[in-house]
Amino acid sequence: MFESDLERVEKEGLYRSLRRIGSSQGRVITVGGREILQFCSNDYLSLANHPKIIQTVIECINKYGWGSGAARLISGSMGPHLEFEEHIAQFLDKPAGLLYSSGYLTNVGIITSLMGRKDKIFADRLCHASIIDGMRWSGAKINRFRHNDPDDLKRLIERSTGGGKLLIVSDGVFSMDGDIAPLKELAELAERYGAILMIDDAHGFGIFGPEGRGVPHHFGVCERVNIHVATLGKALGGAGGFVTGSRSFIDGLINFSRSFIFSTAPPPAQAAAGLASLELIAGTEGAIRRKRLMKSVERALRELAGMGYNTAQTKSQIIPIIIERDDLAAGFAKSLFDNHILAPLIRPPSVPKGTSRIRVSLCADHEEGDIGNLIKAFADLKSLLIDKK
Ligand SMILES: Cc1ncc(COP(=O)(O)O)c(C=O)c1O
């Protein structure tokens, strides 16, 4: 069925396949029996195997069982779903919250229910695929502004005509570049033009802002962000998505958001794990983990820059190491793997030509020696680049 498409991607060197790992997630994983130091996980605070979360899940399963039965409008909400939503709303200073099965479904479910054919969406050009899919399926008029460029956003809003709702949407921290959206400027434009402001802070939640509340709190604009989305699959170390906003907005999602209405609710233990993670990130342990993570980020950025590597505009735990020669990028990733280091290779068309990159993501459990190994591997690769010049 897909044969010719698969042949094409194979020819283009873009064929994707799954890798089996023989261990749990963590700073070191086993692949084909080899121990590999990994820099590709979004488990930024290294909570995926936290004993407190595991214990919470076991206790929750003992109490509520595993399955949730059906979609929540059919079989009802269980205690852990409601407790998570109440706590996340409180934590993010919003009246209400809603849990979805994933961040992808959260974005799709919000945008398709809120926006329609008469409406206009203004989205950063580097927004996540789930935002793009939601925009396309909503039928609204889509305008993409230049990455992190409020002036271009203003130009597009002023150029647009007709009525309908306006939605400005951006990632908080960008997943491929690690840079941060200018939320103050976006909030000002949203207010000036009467637009709804939606921020997907999947990669900022748990890391930035007081107690890890994320980028909107980091910039002090949380009350100006109408729709605050994030996921349980990254710093919270689990899986699932959530959104917070006004009570009527959340009631609207319960009534109109198809990815919420027509999908089996996450198992109650998934919500209970989210709540246990939330307690950790908001407490002393979260603060210690964030500090350790940022120390590694600072060192890696300093030493990579010292070797002349381009790490773009990153300000976060996501470090893109740009290999301008797209033809050499695959060799780079392979050499890293031969050195027992796993970091994903991102190439065009996922990113513009001439900006292939190794996307390193750092986690709280990475040790000084791990960062040292990463730096040494990149120092060795520098000679590969020089030889090919
Ligand atoms: C910015 C952003 N939003 C949403 C998602 C989707 O979240 P989830 O993995 O929970 O579906 C991701 C990542 O996968 C992401 O990077």
Tab-separated table of C-alpha atoms and ligand atoms in Angstrom:
chain	number	residue	atom	x	y	z
A	1	MET	CA	0.000	0.000	0.000
A	2	PHE	CA	2.750	2.449	0.926
A	3	GLU	CA	5.408	0.738	-1.215
A	4	SER	CA	6.219	3.599	-3.601
A	5	ASP	CA	6.189	6.217	-0.833
A	6	LEU	CA	8.477	4.056	1.280
A	7	GLU	CA	10.836	3.599	-1.659
A	8	ARG	CA	10.914	7.360	-2.139
A	9	VAL	CA	11.735	8.179	1.478
A	10	GLU	CA	14.367	5.452	1.519
A	11	LYS	CA	16.001	6.983	-1.586
A	12	GLU	CA	15.906	10.409	0.043
A	13	GLY	CA	17.570	8.956	3.144
A	14	LEU	CA	14.486	9.867	5.208
A	15	TYR	CA	13.174	6.369	6.002
A	16	ARG	CA	12.101	6.114	9.637
A	17	SER	CA	12.119	2.978	11.736
A	18	LEU	CA	11.691	2.169	15.403
A	19	ARG	CA	14.534	1.289	17.721
A	20	ARG	CA	13.984	-1.281	20.472
A	21	ILE	CA	15.565	-0.433	23.786
A	22	GLY	CA	16.206	-3.137	26.356
A	23	SER	CA	16.003	-1.025	29.513
A	24	SER	CA	13.768	1.520	31.189
A	25	GLN	CA	14.179	5.175	30.209
A	26	GLY	CA	16.999	7.038	31.943
A	27	ARG	CA	20.344	8.731	31.300
A	28	VAL	CA	21.734	5.357	30.234
A	29	ILE	CA	19.687	2.948	28.117
A	30	THR	CA	20.576	-0.362	26.488
A	31	VAL	CA	20.300	-0.778	22.732
A	32	GLY	CA	21.170	-4.156	21.221
A	33	GLY	CA	22.851	-5.119	24.482
A	34	ARG	CA	25.091	-1.995	24.465
A	35	GLU	CA	24.901	0.692	27.104
A	36	ILE	CA	24.224	4.056	25.496
A	37	LEU	CA	24.256	7.492	27.058
A	38	GLN	CA	21.093	9.140	25.860
A	39	PHE	CA	20.428	12.780	25.048
A	40	CYS	CA	17.103	12.365	23.307
A	41	SER	CA	14.515	12.128	26.066
A	42	ASN	CA	11.981	14.810	26.997
A	43	ASP	CA	11.955	13.483	30.559
A	44	TYR	CA	13.828	16.659	31.449
A	45	LEU	CA	13.554	16.333	35.227
A	46	SER	CA	14.263	12.570	35.149
A	47	LEU	CA	10.969	11.711	36.821
A	48	ALA	CA	9.971	8.780	34.553
A	49	ASN	CA	11.255	6.259	37.117
A	50	HIS	CA	10.798	8.233	40.310
A	51	PRO	CA	9.936	5.794	43.163
A	52	LYS	CA	7.248	8.106	44.539
A	53	ILE	CA	5.445	8.199	41.192
A	54	ILE	CA	5.748	4.429	40.736
A	55	GLN	CA	4.323	3.885	44.232
A	56	THR	CA	1.449	6.293	43.495
A	57	VAL	CA	0.609	4.387	40.309
A	58	ILE	CA	0.610	1.029	42.119
A	59	GLU	CA	-1.635	2.360	44.891
A	60	CYS	CA	-3.984	3.956	42.361
A	61	ILE	CA	-4.313	0.736	40.371
A	62	ASN	CA	-5.004	-1.182	43.572
A	63	LYS	CA	-7.754	1.294	44.435
A	64	TYR	CA	-9.301	2.143	41.024
A	65	GLY	CA	-8.097	-0.678	38.741
A	66	TRP	CA	-6.388	0.001	35.400
A	67	GLY	CA	-8.975	1.048	32.829
A	68	SER	CA	-11.176	4.116	32.711
A	69	GLY	CA	-14.059	2.282	31.000
A	70	ALA	CA	-14.982	4.758	28.282
A	71	ALA	CA	-14.874	8.437	27.407
A	72	ARG	CA	-15.580	10.607	30.454
A	73	LEU	CA	-18.941	11.862	29.217
A	74	ILE	CA	-20.022	8.216	28.995
A	75	SER	CA	-18.558	6.398	31.993
A	76	GLY	CA	-17.861	9.351	34.266
A	77	SER	CA	-14.780	11.015	35.691
A	78	MET	CA	-12.813	9.154	38.313
A	79	GLY	CA	-11.294	10.827	41.378
A	80	PRO	CA	-7.729	11.085	40.000
A	81	HIS	CA	-8.884	12.827	36.789
A	82	LEU	CA	-10.716	15.489	38.766
A	83	GLU	CA	-7.975	15.873	41.373
A	84	PHE	CA	-5.344	16.394	38.679
A	85	GLU	CA	-7.488	19.002	36.927
A	86	GLU	CA	-8.205	20.864	40.133
A	87	HIS	CA	-4.513	20.973	41.089
A	88	ILE	CA	-3.189	21.923	37.677
A	89	ALA	CA	-5.678	24.801	37.412
A	90	GLN	CA	-4.691	26.041	40.870
A	91	PHE	CA	-0.976	25.685	40.072
A	92	LEU	CA	-1.335	27.721	36.869
A	93	ASP	CA	-3.629	30.355	38.428
A	94	LYS	CA	-6.574	29.519	36.162
A	95	PRO	CA	-10.193	28.798	37.089
A	96	ALA	CA	-10.310	25.353	35.455
A	97	GLY	CA	-8.334	22.608	33.716
A	98	LEU	CA	-8.960	19.586	31.492
A	99	LEU	CA	-6.934	16.406	31.012
A	100	TYR	CA	-6.547	14.758	27.591
A	101	SER	CA	-4.867	11.505	26.554
A	102	SER	CA	-1.963	13.390	24.957
A	103	GLY	CA	-0.635	16.855	24.204
A	104	TYR	CA	-1.263	16.226	20.514
A	105	LEU	CA	-4.959	15.583	21.148
A	106	THR	CA	-5.143	18.597	23.451
A	107	ASN	CA	-3.991	21.019	20.765
A	108	VAL	CA	-6.101	19.438	18.041
A	109	GLY	CA	-9.157	19.310	20.315
A	110	ILE	CA	-8.872	22.946	21.395
A	111	ILE	CA	-8.255	24.514	18.013
A	112	THR	CA	-10.843	22.489	16.081
A	113	SER	CA	-13.583	23.196	18.627
A	114	LEU	CA	-12.814	26.879	19.174
A	115	MET	CA	-12.106	28.024	15.628
A	116	GLY	CA	-14.142	27.676	12.432
A	117	ARG	CA	-14.352	28.829	8.824
A	118	LYS	CA	-15.095	32.469	9.642
A	119	ASP	CA	-12.155	32.776	12.049
A	120	LYS	CA	-8.454	33.601	11.687
A	121	ILE	CA	-5.447	31.976	13.312
A	122	PHE	CA	-1.999	33.572	13.593
A	123	ALA	CA	0.661	30.977	14.406
A	124	ASP	CA	4.430	31.072	14.724
A	125	ARG	CA	6.042	29.367	11.703
A	126	LEU	CA	7.804	26.845	13.963
A	127	CYS	CA	4.727	25.761	15.938
A	128	HIS	CA	4.403	22.081	16.769
A	129	ALA	CA	2.726	19.681	14.299
A	130	SER	CA	-0.269	19.207	16.617
A	131	ILE	CA	-1.040	22.937	16.373
A	132	ILE	CA	-0.658	22.830	12.604
A	133	ASP	CA	-3.004	19.846	12.305
A	134	GLY	CA	-5.565	21.489	14.579
A	135	MET	CA	-5.444	24.674	12.504
A	136	ARG	CA	-5.881	22.796	9.225
A	137	TRP	CA	-8.798	20.728	10.481
A	138	SER	CA	-10.524	23.750	12.024
A	139	GLY	CA	-11.123	25.283	8.573
A	140	ALA	CA	-10.053	28.724	9.883
A	141	LYS	CA	-7.882	31.043	7.777
A	142	ILE	CA	-4.267	30.293	8.722
A	143	ASN	CA	-1.573	32.992	8.877
A	144	ARG	CA	1.969	31.939	9.826
A	145	PHE	CA	4.184	34.719	11.218
A	146	ARG	CA	7.988	34.664	11.042
A	147	HIS	CA	9.501	32.751	13.938
A	148	ASN	CA	9.501	34.781	17.168
A	149	ASP	CA	8.782	37.971	15.216
A	150	PRO	CA	6.010	40.104	16.797
A	151	ASP	CA	6.408	42.766	14.089
A	152	ASP	CA	5.535	40.219	11.418
A	153	LEU	CA	2.576	39.063	13.526
A	154	LYS	CA	1.358	42.672	13.785
A	155	ARG	CA	1.742	43.122	10.024
A	156	LEU	CA	-0.308	39.980	9.324
A	157	ILE	CA	-3.070	40.948	11.762
A	158	GLU	CA	-3.336	44.437	10.289
A	159	ARG	CA	-3.440	43.040	6.765
A	160	SER	CA	-6.220	40.564	7.548
A	161	THR	CA	-9.807	41.470	6.716
A	162	GLY	CA	-13.302	40.335	7.716
A	163	GLY	CA	-14.808	39.434	11.069
A	164	GLY	CA	-14.662	36.303	13.178
A	165	LYS	CA	-12.539	35.297	16.141
A	166	LEU	CA	-8.761	35.849	16.158
A	167	LEU	CA	-6.410	33.332	17.762
A	168	ILE	CA	-2.686	33.903	18.303
A	169	VAL	CA	-0.872	30.647	19.024
A	170	SER	CA	2.744	29.832	19.791
A	171	ASP	CA	4.883	27.243	21.519
A	172	GLY	CA	6.393	28.540	24.792
A	173	VAL	CA	9.762	26.800	24.260
A	174	PHE	CA	10.325	25.599	20.680
A	175	SER	CA	10.942	21.888	20.408
A	176	MET	CA	13.572	21.928	17.649
A	177	ASP	CA	15.419	25.147	18.504
A	178	GLY	CA	15.068	25.428	22.289
A	179	ASP	CA	14.392	29.156	22.074
A	180	ILE	CA	11.583	30.918	23.921
A	181	ALA	CA	8.616	32.844	22.515
A	182	PRO	CA	8.399	36.609	23.275
A	183	LEU	CA	5.252	36.234	25.361
A	184	LYS	CA	5.029	39.835	26.586
A	185	GLU	CA	4.932	41.099	23.021
A	186	LEU	CA	2.453	38.419	21.967
A	187	ALA	CA	0.207	39.288	24.928
A	188	GLU	CA	0.316	42.985	24.033
A	189	LEU	CA	-0.694	42.287	20.442
A	190	ALA	CA	-3.459	39.909	21.543
A	191	GLU	CA	-4.904	42.624	23.783
A	192	ARG	CA	-4.531	45.361	21.203
A	193	TYR	CA	-6.350	43.400	18.496
A	194	GLY	CA	-8.845	41.523	20.681
A	195	ALA	CA	-7.303	38.120	19.940
A	196	ILE	CA	-7.342	34.998	22.105
A	197	LEU	CA	-3.797	34.014	23.156
A	198	MET	CA	-2.925	30.301	23.310
A	199	ILE	CA	0.481	29.065	24.466
A	200	ASP	CA	1.616	25.455	24.185
A	201	ASP	CA	4.275	25.238	26.882
A	202	ALA	CA	5.017	21.526	26.456
A	203	HIS	CA	8.785	22.087	26.791
A	204	GLY	CA	8.742	24.961	29.291
A	205	PHE	CA	6.367	23.503	31.876
A	206	GLY	CA	8.250	22.135	34.897
A	207	ILE	CA	11.449	23.942	33.879
A	208	PHE	CA	10.851	27.704	33.720
A	209	GLY	CA	9.061	30.163	35.989
A	210	PRO	CA	8.497	30.011	39.740
A	211	GLU	CA	8.214	26.358	40.873
A	212	GLY	CA	8.315	25.272	37.233
A	213	ARG	CA	4.964	26.831	36.288
A	214	GLY	CA	6.335	27.502	32.826
A	215	VAL	CA	7.063	30.300	30.401
A	216	PRO	CA	3.848	32.376	30.924
A	217	HIS	CA	4.721	32.713	34.629
A	218	HIS	CA	8.411	33.220	33.812
A	219	PHE	CA	7.415	36.364	31.877
A	220	GLY	CA	4.722	37.355	34.399
A	221	VAL	CA	1.953	37.203	31.790
A	222	CYS	CA	-0.019	34.151	32.943
A	223	GLU	CA	-3.258	36.101	33.376
A	224	ARG	CA	-2.907	37.452	29.829
A	225	VAL	CA	-2.520	33.965	28.322
A	226	ASN	CA	-6.107	32.771	27.801
A	227	ILE	CA	-5.281	29.162	26.961
A	228	HIS	CA	-2.311	27.473	28.645
A	229	VAL	CA	-1.483	24.011	27.272
A	230	ALA	CA	1.234	21.574	28.328
A	231	THR	CA	1.870	17.854	28.419
A	232	LEU	CA	2.523	15.235	31.071
A	233	GLY	CA	4.884	13.501	28.643
A	234	LYS	CA	7.901	15.754	29.098
A	235	ALA	CA	9.114	17.287	32.406
A	236	LEU	CA	6.352	15.444	34.285
A	237	GLY	CA	7.836	12.150	33.102
A	238	GLY	CA	4.569	10.403	32.143
A	239	ALA	CA	2.058	10.764	29.309
A	240	GLY	CA	-1.051	12.849	28.645
A	241	GLY	CA	-1.915	16.462	27.884
A	242	PHE	CA	-3.728	19.225	29.701
A	243	VAL	CA	-5.089	22.717	29.269
A	244	THR	CA	-6.116	25.424	31.719
A	245	GLY	CA	-8.295	28.459	31.127
A	246	SER	CA	-11.607	30.057	32.078
A	247	ARG	CA	-14.466	27.898	33.386
A	248	SER	CA	-16.606	28.591	30.321
A	249	PHE	CA	-13.716	27.722	27.991
A	250	ILE	CA	-13.180	24.358	29.708
A	251	ASP	CA	-16.967	23.713	29.690
A	252	GLY	CA	-16.881	24.488	25.960
A	253	LEU	CA	-14.172	21.853	25.433
A	254	ILE	CA	-16.184	19.266	27.390
A	255	ASN	CA	-19.118	19.986	25.068
A	256	PHE	CA	-17.438	20.514	21.704
A	257	SER	CA	-13.861	19.143	21.663
A	258	ARG	CA	-14.030	15.931	19.646
A	259	SER	CA	-10.659	14.525	20.765
A	260	PHE	CA	-11.936	14.761	24.359
A	261	ILE	CA	-15.522	13.640	23.756
A	262	PHE	CA	-14.874	10.668	21.469
A	263	SER	CA	-11.813	9.135	23.135
A	264	THR	CA	-11.483	6.766	26.105
A	265	ALA	CA	-10.315	8.673	29.180
A	266	PRO	CA	-6.705	8.177	30.278
A	267	PRO	CA	-6.393	5.439	32.932
A	268	PRO	CA	-6.893	6.973	36.389
A	269	ALA	CA	-3.332	5.951	37.332
A	270	GLN	CA	-2.027	8.187	34.515
A	271	ALA	CA	-3.737	11.170	36.140
A	272	ALA	CA	-2.550	10.116	39.611
A	273	ALA	CA	1.027	9.901	38.291
A	274	GLY	CA	0.622	13.410	36.855
A	275	LEU	CA	-0.458	14.721	40.225
A	276	ALA	CA	2.456	13.018	42.001
A	277	SER	CA	4.868	14.581	39.455
A	278	LEU	CA	3.246	17.954	39.948
A	279	GLU	CA	3.845	17.742	43.692
A	280	LEU	CA	7.490	16.856	43.061
A	281	ILE	CA	8.161	19.641	40.559
A	282	ALA	CA	6.526	22.244	42.814
A	283	GLY	CA	8.541	21.133	45.868
A	284	THR	CA	12.174	21.184	46.945
A	285	GLU	CA	13.007	18.182	44.809
A	286	GLY	CA	11.823	19.984	41.669
A	287	ALA	CA	13.953	23.002	42.554
A	288	ILE	CA	17.045	20.822	43.062
A	289	ARG	CA	16.472	19.009	39.772
A	290	ARG	CA	15.955	22.259	37.831
A	291	LYS	CA	19.181	23.658	39.292
A	292	ARG	CA	21.152	20.539	38.343
A	293	LEU	CA	19.680	20.589	34.845
A	294	MET	CA	20.479	24.256	34.262
A	295	LYS	CA	24.063	23.761	35.484
A	296	SER	CA	24.507	21.083	32.784
A	297	VAL	CA	22.846	23.346	30.188
A	298	GLU	CA	25.190	26.239	30.995
A	299	ARG	CA	28.279	24.042	30.809
A	300	ALA	CA	27.267	22.326	27.571
A	301	LEU	CA	26.437	25.635	25.878
A	302	ARG	CA	29.679	27.248	27.042
A	303	GLU	CA	31.874	24.382	25.902
A	304	LEU	CA	30.102	23.811	22.580
A	305	ALA	CA	30.362	27.531	21.805
A	306	GLY	CA	34.042	27.396	22.823
A	307	MET	CA	34.589	24.771	20.094
A	308	GLY	CA	32.841	26.996	17.550
A	309	TYR	CA	29.569	25.065	17.323
A	310	ASN	CA	26.427	26.966	16.423
A	311	THR	CA	23.690	26.284	18.991
A	312	ALA	CA	21.254	28.824	17.487
A	313	GLN	CA	19.206	30.908	19.939
A	314	THR	CA	18.549	28.224	22.527
A	315	LYS	CA	17.853	29.332	26.071
A	316	SER	CA	16.734	25.962	27.365
A	317	GLN	CA	17.554	22.304	27.965
A	318	ILE	CA	17.001	21.664	24.234
A	319	ILE	CA	20.311	22.286	22.461
A	320	PRO	CA	20.357	22.164	18.662
A	321	ILE	CA	23.869	21.694	17.313
A	322	ILE	CA	23.624	22.979	13.779
A	323	ILE	CA	25.618	21.102	11.127
A	324	GLU	CA	25.366	23.411	8.131
A	325	ARG	CA	26.496	20.597	5.810
A	326	ASP	CA	23.298	18.519	5.499
A	327	ASP	CA	25.318	15.822	3.713
A	328	LEU	CA	27.564	15.308	6.764
A	329	ALA	CA	24.817	15.263	9.397
A	330	ALA	CA	23.987	11.537	9.157
A	331	GLY	CA	27.690	10.675	9.553
A	332	PHE	CA	27.737	12.876	12.656
A	333	ALA	CA	24.837	11.058	14.283
A	334	LYS	CA	26.360	7.670	13.416
A	335	SER	CA	29.752	8.626	14.878
A	336	LEU	CA	28.045	9.745	18.076
A	337	PHE	CA	26.220	6.411	18.292
A	338	ASP	CA	29.509	4.549	17.694
A	339	ASN	CA	30.765	6.539	20.687
A	340	HIS	CA	27.810	5.215	22.749
A	341	ILE	CA	25.913	8.505	22.580
A	342	LEU	CA	22.356	8.730	21.310
A	343	ALA	CA	21.034	12.100	20.136
A	344	PRO	CA	18.499	12.520	17.347
A	345	LEU	CA	19.420	13.808	13.925
A	346	ILE	CA	16.957	16.327	12.480
A	347	ARG	CA	17.276	17.035	8.766
A	348	PRO	CA	15.384	18.854	6.021
A	349	PRO	CA	12.452	18.836	5.355
A	350	SER	CA	11.803	18.836	9.138
A	351	VAL	CA	14.094	21.911	9.320
A	352	PRO	CA	15.221	24.355	6.582
A	353	LYS	CA	18.051	23.319	4.228
A	354	GLY	CA	21.517	24.004	5.616
A	355	THR	CA	20.308	23.695	9.218
A	356	SER	CA	20.520	19.946	9.848
A	357	ARG	CA	21.127	19.429	13.489
A	358	ILE	CA	21.788	17.057	16.300
A	359	ARG	CA	19.094	17.841	18.871
A	360	VAL	CA	20.564	17.253	22.301
A	361	SER	CA	18.165	17.337	25.224
A	362	LEU	CA	19.596	17.395	28.704
A	363	CYS	CA	17.965	15.871	31.777
A	364	ALA	CA	18.410	16.437	35.506
A	365	ASP	CA	20.037	13.017	36.005
A	366	HIS	CA	22.863	13.664	33.525
A	367	GLU	CA	26.076	13.604	35.516
A	368	GLU	CA	29.126	15.831	35.057
A	369	GLY	CA	30.921	12.896	33.425
A	370	ASP	CA	28.031	12.464	30.954
A	371	ILE	CA	28.271	16.081	29.858
A	372	GLY	CA	32.042	15.620	29.629
A	373	ASN	CA	31.541	12.598	27.329
A	374	LEU	CA	29.123	14.548	25.155
A	375	ILE	CA	31.550	17.442	24.813
A	376	LYS	CA	34.446	15.119	24.044
A	377	ALA	CA	32.431	13.355	21.330
A	378	PHE	CA	31.634	16.712	19.709
A	379	ALA	CA	35.285	17.756	19.982
A	380	ASP	CA	36.257	14.585	18.076
A	381	LEU	CA	33.590	15.284	15.451
A	382	LYS	CA	34.968	18.769	14.852
A	383	SER	CA	37.919	17.202	13.056
A	384	LEU	CA	35.475	15.339	10.788
A	385	LEU	CA	34.011	18.663	9.701
A	386	ILE	CA	37.408	20.287	9.186
A	387	ASP	CA	38.649	17.305	7.115
A	388	LYS	CA	35.643	17.615	4.777
A	389	LYS	CA	35.973	21.376	4.221
B	1	LIG	C1	5.318	21.704	21.514
B	1	LIG	C2	4.652	20.371	21.612
B	1	LIG	N1	3.315	20.314	21.764
B	1	LIG	C3	2.665	19.150	21.854
B	1	LIG	C4	3.348	17.956	21.784
B	1	LIG	C5	2.577	16.685	21.849
B	1	LIG	O1	2.551	16.218	23.149
B	1	LIG	P1	2.303	14.673	23.448
B	1	LIG	O2	3.612	13.980	23.219
B	1	LIG	O3	1.839	14.652	24.866
B	1	LIG	O4	1.260	14.205	22.494
B	1	LIG	C6	4.752	17.969	21.646
B	1	LIG	C7	5.584	16.777	21.616
B	1	LIG	O5	5.498	15.732	21.369
B	1	LIG	C8	5.414	19.199	21.539
B	1	LIG	O6	6.725	19.246	21.349
